[in-house]
Coordinates of C-alpha atoms in Angstrom, one line a residue:
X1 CA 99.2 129.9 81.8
X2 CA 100.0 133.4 81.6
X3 CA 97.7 135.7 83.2
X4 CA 98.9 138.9 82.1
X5 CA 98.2 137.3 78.3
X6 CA 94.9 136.3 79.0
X7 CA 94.3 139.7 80.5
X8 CA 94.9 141.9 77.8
X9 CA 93.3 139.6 74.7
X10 CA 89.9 140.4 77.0
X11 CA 90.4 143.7 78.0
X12 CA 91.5 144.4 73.9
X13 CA 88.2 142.8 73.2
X14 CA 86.0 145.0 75.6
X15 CA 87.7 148.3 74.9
X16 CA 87.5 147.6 70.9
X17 CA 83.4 147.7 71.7
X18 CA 84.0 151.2 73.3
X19 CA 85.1 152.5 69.5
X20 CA 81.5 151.5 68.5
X21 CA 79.8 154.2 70.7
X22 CA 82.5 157.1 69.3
X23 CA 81.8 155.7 65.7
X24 CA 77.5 156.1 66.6
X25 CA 78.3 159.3 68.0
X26 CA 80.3 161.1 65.5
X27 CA 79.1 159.5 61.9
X28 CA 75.2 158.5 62.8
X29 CA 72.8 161.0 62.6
X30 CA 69.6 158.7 63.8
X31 CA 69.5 159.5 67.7
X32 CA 67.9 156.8 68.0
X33 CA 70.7 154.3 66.4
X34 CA 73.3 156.3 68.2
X35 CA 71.2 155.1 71.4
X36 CA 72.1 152.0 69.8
X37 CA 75.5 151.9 70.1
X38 CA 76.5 153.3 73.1
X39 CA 73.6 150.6 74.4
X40 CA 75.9 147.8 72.7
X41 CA 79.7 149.1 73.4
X42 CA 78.5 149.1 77.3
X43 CA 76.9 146.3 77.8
X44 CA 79.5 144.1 75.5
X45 CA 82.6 146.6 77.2
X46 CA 81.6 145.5 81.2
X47 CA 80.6 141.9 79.9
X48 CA 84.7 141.3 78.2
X49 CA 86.1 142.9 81.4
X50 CA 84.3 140.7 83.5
X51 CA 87.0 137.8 82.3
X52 CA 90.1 140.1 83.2
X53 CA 89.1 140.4 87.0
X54 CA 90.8 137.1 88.0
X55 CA 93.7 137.4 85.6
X56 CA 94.6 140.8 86.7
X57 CA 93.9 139.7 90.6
X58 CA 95.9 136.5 89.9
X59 CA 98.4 138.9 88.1
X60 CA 98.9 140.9 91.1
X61 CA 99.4 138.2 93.7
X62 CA 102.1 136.7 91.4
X63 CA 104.2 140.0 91.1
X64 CA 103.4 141.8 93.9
X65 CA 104.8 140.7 97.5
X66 CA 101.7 140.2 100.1
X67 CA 103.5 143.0 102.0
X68 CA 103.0 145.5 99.4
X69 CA 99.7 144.6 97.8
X70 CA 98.4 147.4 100.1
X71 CA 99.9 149.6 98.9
X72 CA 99.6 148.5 95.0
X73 CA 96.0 148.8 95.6
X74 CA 95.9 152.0 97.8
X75 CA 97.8 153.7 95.4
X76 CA 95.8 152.6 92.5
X77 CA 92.6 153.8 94.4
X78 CA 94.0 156.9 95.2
X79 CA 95.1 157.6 91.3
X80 CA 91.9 156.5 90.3
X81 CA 90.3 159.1 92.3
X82 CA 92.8 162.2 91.5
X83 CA 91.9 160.6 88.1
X84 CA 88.4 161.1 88.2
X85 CA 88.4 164.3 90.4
X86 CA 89.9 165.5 87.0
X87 CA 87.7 163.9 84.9
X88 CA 84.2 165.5 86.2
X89 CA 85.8 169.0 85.7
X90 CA 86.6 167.7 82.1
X91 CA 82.9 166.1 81.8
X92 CA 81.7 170.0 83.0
X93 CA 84.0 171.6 80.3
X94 CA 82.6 169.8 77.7
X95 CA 79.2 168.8 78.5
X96 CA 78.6 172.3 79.6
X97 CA 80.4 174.6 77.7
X98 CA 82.5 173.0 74.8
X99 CA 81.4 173.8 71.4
X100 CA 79.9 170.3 70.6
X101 CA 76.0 169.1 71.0
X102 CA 74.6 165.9 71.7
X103 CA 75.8 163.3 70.9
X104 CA 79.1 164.7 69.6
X105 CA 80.3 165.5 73.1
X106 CA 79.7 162.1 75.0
X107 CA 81.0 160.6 71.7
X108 CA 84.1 162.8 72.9
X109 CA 84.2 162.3 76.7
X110 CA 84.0 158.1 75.2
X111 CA 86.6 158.9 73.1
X112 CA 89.3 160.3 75.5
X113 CA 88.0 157.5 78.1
X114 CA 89.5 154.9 75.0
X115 CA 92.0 156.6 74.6
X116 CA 93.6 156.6 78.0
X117 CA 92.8 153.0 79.2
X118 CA 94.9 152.3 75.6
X119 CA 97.5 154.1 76.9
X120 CA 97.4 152.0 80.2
X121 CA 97.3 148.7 77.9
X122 CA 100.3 149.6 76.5
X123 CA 102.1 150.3 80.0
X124 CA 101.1 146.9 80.6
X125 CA 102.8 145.2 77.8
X126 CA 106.2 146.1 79.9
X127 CA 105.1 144.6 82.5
X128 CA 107.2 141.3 83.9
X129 CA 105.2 138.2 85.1
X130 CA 106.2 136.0 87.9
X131 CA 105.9 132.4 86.3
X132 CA 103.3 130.1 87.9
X133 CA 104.5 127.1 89.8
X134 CA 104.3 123.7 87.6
X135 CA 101.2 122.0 88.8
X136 CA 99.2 119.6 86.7
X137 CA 95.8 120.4 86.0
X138 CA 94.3 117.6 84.3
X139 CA 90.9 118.9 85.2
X140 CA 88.6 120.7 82.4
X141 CA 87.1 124.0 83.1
X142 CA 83.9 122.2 83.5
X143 CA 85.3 120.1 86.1
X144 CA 86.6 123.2 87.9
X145 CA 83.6 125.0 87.8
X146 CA 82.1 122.1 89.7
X147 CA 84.7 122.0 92.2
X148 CA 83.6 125.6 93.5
X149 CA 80.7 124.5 95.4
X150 CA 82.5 121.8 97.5
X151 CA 85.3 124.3 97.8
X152 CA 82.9 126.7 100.0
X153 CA 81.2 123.9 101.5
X154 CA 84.6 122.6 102.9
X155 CA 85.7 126.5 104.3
X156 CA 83.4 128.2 107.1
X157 CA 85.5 131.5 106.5
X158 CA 84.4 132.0 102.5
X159 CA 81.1 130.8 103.3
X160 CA 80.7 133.5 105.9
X161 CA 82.6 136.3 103.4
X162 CA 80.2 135.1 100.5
X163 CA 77.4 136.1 102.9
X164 CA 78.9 139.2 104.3
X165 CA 79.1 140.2 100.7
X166 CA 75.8 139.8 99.5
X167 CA 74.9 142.0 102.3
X168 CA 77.2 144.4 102.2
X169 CA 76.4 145.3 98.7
X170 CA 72.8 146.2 99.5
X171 CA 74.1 149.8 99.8
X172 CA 73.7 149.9 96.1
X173 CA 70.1 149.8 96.8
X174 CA 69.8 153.2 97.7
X175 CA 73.1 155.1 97.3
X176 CA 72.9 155.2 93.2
X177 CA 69.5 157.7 94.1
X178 CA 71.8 160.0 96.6
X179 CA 72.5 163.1 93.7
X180 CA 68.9 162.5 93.0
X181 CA 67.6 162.7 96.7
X182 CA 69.9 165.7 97.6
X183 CA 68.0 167.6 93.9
X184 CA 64.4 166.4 94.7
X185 CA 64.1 165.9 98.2
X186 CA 66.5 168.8 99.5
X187 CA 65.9 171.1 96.9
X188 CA 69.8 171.0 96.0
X189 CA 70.6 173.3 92.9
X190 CA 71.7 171.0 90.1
X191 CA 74.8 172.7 89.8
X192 CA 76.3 170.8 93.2
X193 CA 76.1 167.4 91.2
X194 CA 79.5 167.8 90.0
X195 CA 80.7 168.7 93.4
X196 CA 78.6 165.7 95.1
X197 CA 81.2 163.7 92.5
X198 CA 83.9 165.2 94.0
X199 CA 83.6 164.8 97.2
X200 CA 82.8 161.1 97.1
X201 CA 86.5 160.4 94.8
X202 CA 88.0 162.7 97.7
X203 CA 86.6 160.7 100.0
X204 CA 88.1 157.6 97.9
X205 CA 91.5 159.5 97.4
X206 CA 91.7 160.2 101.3
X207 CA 90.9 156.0 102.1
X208 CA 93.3 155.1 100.3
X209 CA 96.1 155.9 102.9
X210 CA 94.8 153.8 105.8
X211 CA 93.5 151.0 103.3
X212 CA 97.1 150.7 102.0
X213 CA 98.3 150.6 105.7
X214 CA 96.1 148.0 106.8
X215 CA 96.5 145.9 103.6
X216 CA 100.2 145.3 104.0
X217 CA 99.6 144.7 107.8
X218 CA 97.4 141.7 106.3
X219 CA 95.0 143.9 108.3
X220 CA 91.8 142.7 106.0
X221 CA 88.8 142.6 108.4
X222 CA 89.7 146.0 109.8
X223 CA 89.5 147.1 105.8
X224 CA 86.1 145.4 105.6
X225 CA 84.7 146.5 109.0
X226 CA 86.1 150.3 108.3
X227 CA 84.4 150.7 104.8
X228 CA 81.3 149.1 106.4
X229 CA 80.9 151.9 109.2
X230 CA 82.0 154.4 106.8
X231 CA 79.0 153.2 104.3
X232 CA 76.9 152.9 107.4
X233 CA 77.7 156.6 108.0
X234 CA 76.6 157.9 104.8
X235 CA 73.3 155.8 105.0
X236 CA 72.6 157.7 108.6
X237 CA 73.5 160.7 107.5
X238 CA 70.9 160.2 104.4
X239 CA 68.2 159.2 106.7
X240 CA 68.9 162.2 109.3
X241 CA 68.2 164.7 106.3
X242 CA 65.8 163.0 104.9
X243 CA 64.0 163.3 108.0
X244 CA 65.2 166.5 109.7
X245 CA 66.7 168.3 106.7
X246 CA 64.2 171.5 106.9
X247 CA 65.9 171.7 110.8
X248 CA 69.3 171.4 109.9
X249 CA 71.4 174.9 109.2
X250 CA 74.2 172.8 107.9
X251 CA 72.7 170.9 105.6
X252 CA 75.6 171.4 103.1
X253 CA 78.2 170.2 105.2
X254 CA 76.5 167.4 105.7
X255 CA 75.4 166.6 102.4
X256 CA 78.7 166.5 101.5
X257 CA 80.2 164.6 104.1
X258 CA 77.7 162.2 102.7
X259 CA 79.2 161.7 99.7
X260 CA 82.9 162.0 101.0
X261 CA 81.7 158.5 103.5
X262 CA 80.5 157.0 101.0
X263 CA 83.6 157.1 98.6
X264 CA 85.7 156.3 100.9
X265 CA 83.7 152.8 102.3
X266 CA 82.9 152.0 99.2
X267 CA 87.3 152.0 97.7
X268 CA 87.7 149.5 100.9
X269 CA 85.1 147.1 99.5
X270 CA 86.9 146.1 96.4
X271 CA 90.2 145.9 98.0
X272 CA 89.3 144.3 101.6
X273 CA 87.5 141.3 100.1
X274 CA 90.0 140.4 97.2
X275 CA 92.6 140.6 99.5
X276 CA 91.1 139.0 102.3
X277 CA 90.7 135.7 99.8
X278 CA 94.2 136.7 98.3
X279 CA 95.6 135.2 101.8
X280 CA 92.6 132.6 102.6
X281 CA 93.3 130.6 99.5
X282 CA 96.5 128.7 97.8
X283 CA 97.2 128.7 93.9
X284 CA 94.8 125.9 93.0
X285 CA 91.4 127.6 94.5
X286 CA 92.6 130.8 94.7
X287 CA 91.2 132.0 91.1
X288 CA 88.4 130.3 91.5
X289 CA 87.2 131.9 94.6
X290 CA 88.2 135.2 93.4
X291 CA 85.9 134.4 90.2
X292 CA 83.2 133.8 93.2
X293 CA 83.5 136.8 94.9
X294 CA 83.9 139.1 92.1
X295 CA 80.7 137.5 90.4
X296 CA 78.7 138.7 93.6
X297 CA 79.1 141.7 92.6
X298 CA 76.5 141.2 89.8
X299 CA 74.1 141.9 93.0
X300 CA 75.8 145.3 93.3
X301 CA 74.6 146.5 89.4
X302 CA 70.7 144.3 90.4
X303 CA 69.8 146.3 93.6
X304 CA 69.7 150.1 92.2
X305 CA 67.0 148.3 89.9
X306 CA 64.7 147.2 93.5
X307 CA 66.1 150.9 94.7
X308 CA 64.5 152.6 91.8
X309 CA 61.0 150.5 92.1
X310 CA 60.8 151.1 96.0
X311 CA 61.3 155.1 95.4
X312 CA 58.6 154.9 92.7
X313 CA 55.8 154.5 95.5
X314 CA 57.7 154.9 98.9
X315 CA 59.8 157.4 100.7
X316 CA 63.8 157.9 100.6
X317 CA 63.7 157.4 104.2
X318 CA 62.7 153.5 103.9
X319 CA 64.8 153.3 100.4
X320 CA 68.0 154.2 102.9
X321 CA 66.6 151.7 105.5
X322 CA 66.9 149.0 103.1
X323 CA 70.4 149.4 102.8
X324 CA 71.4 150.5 106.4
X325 CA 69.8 147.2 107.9
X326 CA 71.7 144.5 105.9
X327 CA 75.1 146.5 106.5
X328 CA 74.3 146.3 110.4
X329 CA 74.2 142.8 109.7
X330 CA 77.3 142.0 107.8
X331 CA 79.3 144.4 110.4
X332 CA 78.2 141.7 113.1
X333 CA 79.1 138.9 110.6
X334 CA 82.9 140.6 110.2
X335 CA 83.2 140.5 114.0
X336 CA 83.9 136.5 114.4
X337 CA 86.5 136.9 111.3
X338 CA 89.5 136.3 111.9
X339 CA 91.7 139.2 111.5
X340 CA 94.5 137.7 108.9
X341 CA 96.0 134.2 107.9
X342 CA 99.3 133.7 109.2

């Protein structure tokens, strides 16, 4: 079937939600209704995307050679990020010193966000797919959903990602709380927020080189085990100032460098285990494993929830703890990978 259909009747569906939120915004005058809406257009906006993951992963592999999926992804990273850089000087302008109040300007920062992933839709539209291969699949969704389990039972390699993964993304226990440590605990003004943004999307922008390299070397474990010392990084530099912070002149620098490590691991995440199980599987269980791996990251949007109960009665210096510990872990789990499919 085609995956670049299937692709945009979802992502149409989850972007139509966003409209709700601008409607709330502009034309309600109950705050508490407008609370409403933007609660429904983003939970029902990430809940349609979620189906265009594997259709637009499945998309790439069909029309991208292996050798340039690298740098597909690299360069959409480091777009993304000049993207955003842009877009947290736009969120200053207008939440800051435009001429609309709440809720009109977040109705307007939803409104331009609408209105440029409809312009990206329609980019799309001219976009050529690769047909698929004729295979018969006689099975029912059901039947295929069934078939995952024995799948990763039958393949040490995924069952060793799928556990590298769960820990890796134990980073998000504490690293949502790092604008609010730096304001709280470091007595950062809250003017540096935007610039804590910043840095992290340089940080992404900056990756995005080396990750494109590596990727069309078929270099995946190096992209896995980079981002995880890079995330490993920022964690020790939290826990350093955490501890030390009143002792350290250069606690700027380092603050920053925080946030620039941490953008950076975390763009090699997405793009070293996709591609990793881009090469690992064939076109029967390939979208099926990529369904797998991109449904783990349902842990990533859990843990800030344990992150914010843990800082309600402990310090930031075990919050950071409980995310430098598991990525120690997964970095000696990545070791015995092997470093590409031939």
């Amino acid at each position: 079937p085609s995956k670049k259909r299937v692709f945009m009747k979802w992502t149409t569906l989850g972007r139509c939600w966003l409209s709700i939120a601008v409607l709330g915004a502009f034309f309600v005058e109950e705050i508490a209704y407008v609370v409403l809406t933007f609660f429904i257009a983003f939970s029902l906006f990430p809940f349609f995307d979620g189906f265009t993951v594997v259709p637009w992963l499945e998309f790439v592999v069909k029309s991208i050679p292996q050798r340039q999926r690298g740098s597909f992804f690299g360069l959409s990273q480091g777009l993304g990020a000049i993207g955003m850089i842009a877009g947290g000087y736009l969120v200053t302008q207008i939440l800051n010193e435009s001429a609309l109040a709440f809720p009109q300007n977040y109705g307007m920062l939803v409104l331009i966000q609408l209105l440029l992933m409809m312009v990206g839709l329609f980019f799309l539209i001219f976009l050529q797919e690769t047909p698929d291969k004729l295979i018969e699949m006689r099975d029912s969704l059901l039947d295929r959903l069934k078939a995952i389990p024995k799948i990763i039972q039958n393949n040490a390699i995924v069952q060793k990602l799928i556990f590298i993964q769960i820990l890796y993304s134990c980073y998000s226990i504490s690293t949502p709380f790092y604008s609010l440590f730096a304001i709280t605990r470091l007595d950062a003004p809250d003017e540096l927020v935007g610039y804590f943004l910043m840095y992290q999307m340089i940080g992404r922008l900056v990756a995005s080189y080396p990750w494109a390299r590596l990727g069309n070397a078929g270099q995946n474990k190096w992209i896995l085990q980079s981002s995880g010392i890079m995330i490993l990084g920022s964690l020790l530099l939290a826990l350093v100032l955490g501890i030390f912070f009143s002792d350290i002149p250069l606690t700027a620098p380092l603050l920053f460098s925080m946030f620039f490590l941490y953008g950076a691991g975390v763009s090699g995440f997405f793009l070293g285990f996709n591609t990793y199980v881009m090469e690992l599987a064939d076109q029967n269980t390939r979208p099926m494993l990529l369904g797998t791996m991109n449904a783990l990251n349902i842990v990533t949007s859990i843990l800030p929830v344990l992150g914010g109960i843990i800082i309600e009665s402990l310090p930031y210096e075990l919050l950071f703890l409980t995310s430098i510990i598991p990525i120690i872990c997964s970095l000696i789990l990545t070791h015995n990978l092997p470093h590409r499919f031939e």
